[in-house]
Short mmCIF file of C-alpha atoms and ligand atoms in Angstrom, two decimals:
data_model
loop_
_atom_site.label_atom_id
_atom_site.label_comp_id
_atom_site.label_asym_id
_atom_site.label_seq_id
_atom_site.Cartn_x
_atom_site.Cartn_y
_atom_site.Cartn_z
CA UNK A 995 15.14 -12.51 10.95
CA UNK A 996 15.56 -9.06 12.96
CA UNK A 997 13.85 -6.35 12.64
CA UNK A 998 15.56 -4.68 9.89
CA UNK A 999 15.79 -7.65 8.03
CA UNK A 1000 11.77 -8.31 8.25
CA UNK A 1001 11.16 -4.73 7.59
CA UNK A 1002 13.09 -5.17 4.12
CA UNK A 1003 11.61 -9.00 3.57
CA UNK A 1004 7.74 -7.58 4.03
CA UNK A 1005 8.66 -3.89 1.79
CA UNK A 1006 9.63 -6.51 -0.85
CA UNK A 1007 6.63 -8.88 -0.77
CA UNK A 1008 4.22 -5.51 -1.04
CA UNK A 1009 6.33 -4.07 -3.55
CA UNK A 1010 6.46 -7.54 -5.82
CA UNK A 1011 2.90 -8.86 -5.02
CA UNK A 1012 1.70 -5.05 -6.27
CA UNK A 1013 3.21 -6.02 -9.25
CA UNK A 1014 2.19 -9.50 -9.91
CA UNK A 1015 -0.80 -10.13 -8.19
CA UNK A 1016 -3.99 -11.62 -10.47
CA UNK A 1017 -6.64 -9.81 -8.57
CA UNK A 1018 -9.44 -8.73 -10.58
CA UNK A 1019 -10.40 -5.92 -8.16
CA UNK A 1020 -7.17 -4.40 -9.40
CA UNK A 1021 -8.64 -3.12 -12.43
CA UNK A 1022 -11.27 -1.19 -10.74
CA UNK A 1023 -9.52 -0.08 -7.47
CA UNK A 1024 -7.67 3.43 -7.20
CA UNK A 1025 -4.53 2.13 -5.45
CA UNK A 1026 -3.52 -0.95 -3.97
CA UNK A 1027 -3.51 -1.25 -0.27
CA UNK A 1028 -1.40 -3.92 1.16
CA UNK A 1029 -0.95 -3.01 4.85
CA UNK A 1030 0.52 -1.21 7.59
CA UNK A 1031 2.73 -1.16 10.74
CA UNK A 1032 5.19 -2.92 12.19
CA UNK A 1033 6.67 -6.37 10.90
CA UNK A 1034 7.94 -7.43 13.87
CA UNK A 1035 4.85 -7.21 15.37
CA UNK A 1036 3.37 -9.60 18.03
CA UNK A 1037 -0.06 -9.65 16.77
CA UNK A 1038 -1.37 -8.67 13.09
CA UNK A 1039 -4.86 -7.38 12.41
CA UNK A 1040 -6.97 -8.87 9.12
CA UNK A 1041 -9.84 -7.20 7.78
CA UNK A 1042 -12.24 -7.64 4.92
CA UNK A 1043 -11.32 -5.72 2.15
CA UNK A 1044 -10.16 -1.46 0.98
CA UNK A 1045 -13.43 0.52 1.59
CA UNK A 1046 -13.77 4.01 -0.19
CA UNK A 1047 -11.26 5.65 2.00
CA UNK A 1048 -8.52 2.70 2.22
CA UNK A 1049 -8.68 2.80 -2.11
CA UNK A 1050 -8.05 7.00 -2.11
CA UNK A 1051 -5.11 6.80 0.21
CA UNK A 1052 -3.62 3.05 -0.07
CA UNK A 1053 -4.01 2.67 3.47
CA UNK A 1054 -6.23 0.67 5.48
CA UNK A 1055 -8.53 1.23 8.00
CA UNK A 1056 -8.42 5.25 7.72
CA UNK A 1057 -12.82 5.56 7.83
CA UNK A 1058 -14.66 5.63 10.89
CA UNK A 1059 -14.07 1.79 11.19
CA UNK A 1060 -10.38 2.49 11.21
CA UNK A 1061 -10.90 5.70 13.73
CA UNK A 1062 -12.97 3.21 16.28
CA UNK A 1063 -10.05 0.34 15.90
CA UNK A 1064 -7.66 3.32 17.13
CA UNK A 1065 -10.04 3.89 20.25
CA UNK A 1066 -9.64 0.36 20.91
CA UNK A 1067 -6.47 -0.12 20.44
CA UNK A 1068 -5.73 2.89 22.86
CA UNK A 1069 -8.20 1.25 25.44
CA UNK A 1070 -5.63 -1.56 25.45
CA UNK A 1071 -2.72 1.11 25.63
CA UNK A 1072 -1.60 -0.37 22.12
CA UNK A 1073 -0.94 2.09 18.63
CA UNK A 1074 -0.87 1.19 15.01
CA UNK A 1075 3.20 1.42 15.82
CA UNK A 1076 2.40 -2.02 17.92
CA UNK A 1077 0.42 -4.19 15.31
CA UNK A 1078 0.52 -4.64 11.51
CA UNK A 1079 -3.05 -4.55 9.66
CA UNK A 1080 -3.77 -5.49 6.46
CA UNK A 1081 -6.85 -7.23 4.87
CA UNK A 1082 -8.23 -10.65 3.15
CA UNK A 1083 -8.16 -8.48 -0.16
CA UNK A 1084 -5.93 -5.63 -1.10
CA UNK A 1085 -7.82 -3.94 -3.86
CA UNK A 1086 -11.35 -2.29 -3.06
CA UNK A 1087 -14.31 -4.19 -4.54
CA UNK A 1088 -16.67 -2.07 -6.18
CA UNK A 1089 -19.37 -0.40 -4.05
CA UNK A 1090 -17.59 -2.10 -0.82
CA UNK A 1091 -19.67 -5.37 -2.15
CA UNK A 1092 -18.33 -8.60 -0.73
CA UNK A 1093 -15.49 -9.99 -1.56
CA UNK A 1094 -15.84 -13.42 -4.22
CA UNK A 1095 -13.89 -16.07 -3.65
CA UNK A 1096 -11.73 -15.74 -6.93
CA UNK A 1097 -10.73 -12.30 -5.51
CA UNK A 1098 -10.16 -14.11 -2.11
CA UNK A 1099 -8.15 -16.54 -3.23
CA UNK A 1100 -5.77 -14.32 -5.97
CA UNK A 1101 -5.10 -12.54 -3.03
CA UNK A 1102 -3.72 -15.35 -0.52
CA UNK A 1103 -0.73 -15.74 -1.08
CA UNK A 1104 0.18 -12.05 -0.37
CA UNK A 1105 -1.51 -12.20 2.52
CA UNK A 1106 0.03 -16.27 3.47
CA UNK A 1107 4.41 -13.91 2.73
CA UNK A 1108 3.01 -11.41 4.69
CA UNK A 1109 2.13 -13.57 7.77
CA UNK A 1110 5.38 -15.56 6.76
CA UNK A 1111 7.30 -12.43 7.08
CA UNK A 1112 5.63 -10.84 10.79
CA UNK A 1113 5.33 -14.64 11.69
CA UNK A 1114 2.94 -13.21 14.57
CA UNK A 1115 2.42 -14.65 17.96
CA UNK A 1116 -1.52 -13.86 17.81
CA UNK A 1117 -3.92 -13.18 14.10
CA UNK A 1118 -6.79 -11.23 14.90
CA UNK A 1119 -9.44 -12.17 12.40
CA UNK A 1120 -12.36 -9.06 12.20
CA UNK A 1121 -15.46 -10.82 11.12
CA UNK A 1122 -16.44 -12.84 8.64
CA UNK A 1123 -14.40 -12.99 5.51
CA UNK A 1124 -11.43 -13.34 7.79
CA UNK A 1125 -12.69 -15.88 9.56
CA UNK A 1126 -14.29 -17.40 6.32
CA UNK A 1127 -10.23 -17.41 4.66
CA UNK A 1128 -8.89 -19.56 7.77
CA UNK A 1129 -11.49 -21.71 9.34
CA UNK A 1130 -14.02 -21.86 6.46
CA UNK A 1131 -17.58 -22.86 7.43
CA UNK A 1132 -17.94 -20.91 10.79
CA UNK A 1133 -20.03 -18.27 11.95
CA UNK A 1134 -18.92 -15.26 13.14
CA UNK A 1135 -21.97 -14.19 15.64
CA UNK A 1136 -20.30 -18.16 17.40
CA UNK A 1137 -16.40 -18.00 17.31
CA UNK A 1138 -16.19 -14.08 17.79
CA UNK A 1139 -14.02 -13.95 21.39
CA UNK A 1140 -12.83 -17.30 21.34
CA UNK A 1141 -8.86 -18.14 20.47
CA UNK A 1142 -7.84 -20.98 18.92
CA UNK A 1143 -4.69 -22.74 17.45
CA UNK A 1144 -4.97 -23.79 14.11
CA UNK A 1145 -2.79 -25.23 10.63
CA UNK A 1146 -3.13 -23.06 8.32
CA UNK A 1147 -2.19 -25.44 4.75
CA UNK A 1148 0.56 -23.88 3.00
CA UNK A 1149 1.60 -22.00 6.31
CA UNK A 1150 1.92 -23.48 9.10
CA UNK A 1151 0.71 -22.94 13.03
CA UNK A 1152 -1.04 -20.16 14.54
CA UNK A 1153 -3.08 -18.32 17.15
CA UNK A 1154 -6.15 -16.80 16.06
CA UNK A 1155 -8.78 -14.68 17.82
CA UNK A 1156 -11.63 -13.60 15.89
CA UNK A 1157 -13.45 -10.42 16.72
CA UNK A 1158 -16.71 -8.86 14.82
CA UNK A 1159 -15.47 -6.44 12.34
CA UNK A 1160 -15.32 -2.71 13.71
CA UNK A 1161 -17.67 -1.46 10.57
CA UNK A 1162 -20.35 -3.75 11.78
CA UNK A 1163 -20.38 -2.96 15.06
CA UNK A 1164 -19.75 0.59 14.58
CA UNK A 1165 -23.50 1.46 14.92
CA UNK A 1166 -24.91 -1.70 16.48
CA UNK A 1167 -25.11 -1.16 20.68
CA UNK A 1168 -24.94 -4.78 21.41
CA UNK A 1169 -22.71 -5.98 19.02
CA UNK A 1170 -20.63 -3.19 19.77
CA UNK A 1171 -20.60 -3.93 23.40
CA UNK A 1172 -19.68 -7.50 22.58
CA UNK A 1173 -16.96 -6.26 20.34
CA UNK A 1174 -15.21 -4.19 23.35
CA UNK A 1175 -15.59 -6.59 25.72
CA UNK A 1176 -13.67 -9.24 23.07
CA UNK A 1177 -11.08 -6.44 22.56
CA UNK A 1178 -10.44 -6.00 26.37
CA UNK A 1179 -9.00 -9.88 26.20
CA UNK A 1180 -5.87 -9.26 24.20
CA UNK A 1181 -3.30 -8.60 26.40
CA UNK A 1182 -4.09 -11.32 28.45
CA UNK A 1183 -4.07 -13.67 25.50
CA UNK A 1184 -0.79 -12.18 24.76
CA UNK A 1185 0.78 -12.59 28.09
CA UNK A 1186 -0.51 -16.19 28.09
CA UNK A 1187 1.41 -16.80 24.71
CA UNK A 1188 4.55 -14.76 25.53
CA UNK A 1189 4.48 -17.14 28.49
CA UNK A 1190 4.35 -20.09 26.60
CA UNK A 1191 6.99 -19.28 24.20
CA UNK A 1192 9.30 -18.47 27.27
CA UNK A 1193 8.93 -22.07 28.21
CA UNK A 1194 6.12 -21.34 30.93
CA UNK A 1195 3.07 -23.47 31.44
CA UNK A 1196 1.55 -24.27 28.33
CA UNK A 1197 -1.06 -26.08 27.20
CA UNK A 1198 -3.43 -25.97 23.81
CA UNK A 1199 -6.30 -26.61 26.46
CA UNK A 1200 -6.22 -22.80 26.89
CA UNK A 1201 -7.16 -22.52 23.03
N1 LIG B 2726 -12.82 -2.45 6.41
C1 LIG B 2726 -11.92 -3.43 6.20
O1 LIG B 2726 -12.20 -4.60 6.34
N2 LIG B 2726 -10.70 -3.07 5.85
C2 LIG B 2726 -10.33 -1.81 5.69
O2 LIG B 2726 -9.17 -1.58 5.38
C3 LIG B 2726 -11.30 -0.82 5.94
C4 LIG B 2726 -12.54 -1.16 6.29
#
């Protein structure tokens, strides 16, 4: 697909999963938030779920977690224009309480034609409900920083690079340290992979 073409495709999964989607958080949320940016983009972002702000304006990542992903971004000399961002869940669960699993899973397969759609060299999974949706089991405090290759069932083969989630580490010096420093690694990680899709050296020893 080009980029027109994916740009149509991923308008018409938002605009039909809106409209079909079992969620239960729909009943309670203010608006739906599906995602934004680019679908062409190289690398999509995946958070947990709408917080107060994402539910009032439909998009996500507007609060203070969503101003300090823009300072890191920048850091990288990247822009919301460069990435696409959406989240686990698209409606906001009540009192920004954790996600359930029911929610989780009525809200896959958006997220599995979105990813179809953007087909993204590199998913960036912030913290742990991402990380919980595509390599259950794992801890977040141990795989943050790392990239690995994975089968996703029901989607195929990617790159993933899990971060701590920006709200977390927002106010937490170390983590947030730790979070910056795991930022700082993503170009690299995408020149290695833009390498290896030209044909370059490649080998799933570097994941
Ligand atoms: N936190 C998330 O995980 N997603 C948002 O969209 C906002 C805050």
């Amino acid at each position: 697909m080009n980029s027109h073409e994916k740009e149509r495709a991923l308008a018409e999964v938002n605009r039909h999963m809106a409209e079909s989607c079992e969620c239960e958080l729909r009943k309670t949320a203010t608006n739906v938030v599906p995602g934004v940016g680019n679908a062409s983009a190289s690398i999509v972002f995946i958070g947990e779920a709408p917080g107060k702000k994402e539910d009032e304006t439909g998009e996500p990542f507007v609060g203070a977690a969503g101003k300090f992903l823009n300072e890191m971004l920048e850091s990288i000399q990247m822009s919301r224009n460069d990435i696409y961002i959406t989240n686990v869940v698209k409606y906001r669960p009540p009192n920004n309480r954790d996600p359930l699993p029911d929610e989780v899973a009525a809200c896959w397969p958006w997220l599995r034609a979105q990813l179809e759609v953007i087909d993204p060299r590199l998913i960036i999974l912030l913290g742990k409900h991402a990380l919980e949706r595509f390599v259950p089991g794992k801890r977040i405090s141990v795989e943050h920083g790392r990239a690995f290759r994975r089968t996703v069932p029901e989607l195929g083969t990617f790159v993933f690079f899990a971060l701590y989630h920006p709200a977390a580490a927002l106010y937490n010096g170390s983590m947030r340290e730790t979070l910056l420093r795991d930022f700082r690694r993503i170009p690299k990680l995408l020149e290695l992979l833009r390498k290896e899709e030209g044909g370059g050296t490649s080998s799933p020893s570097h994941f």
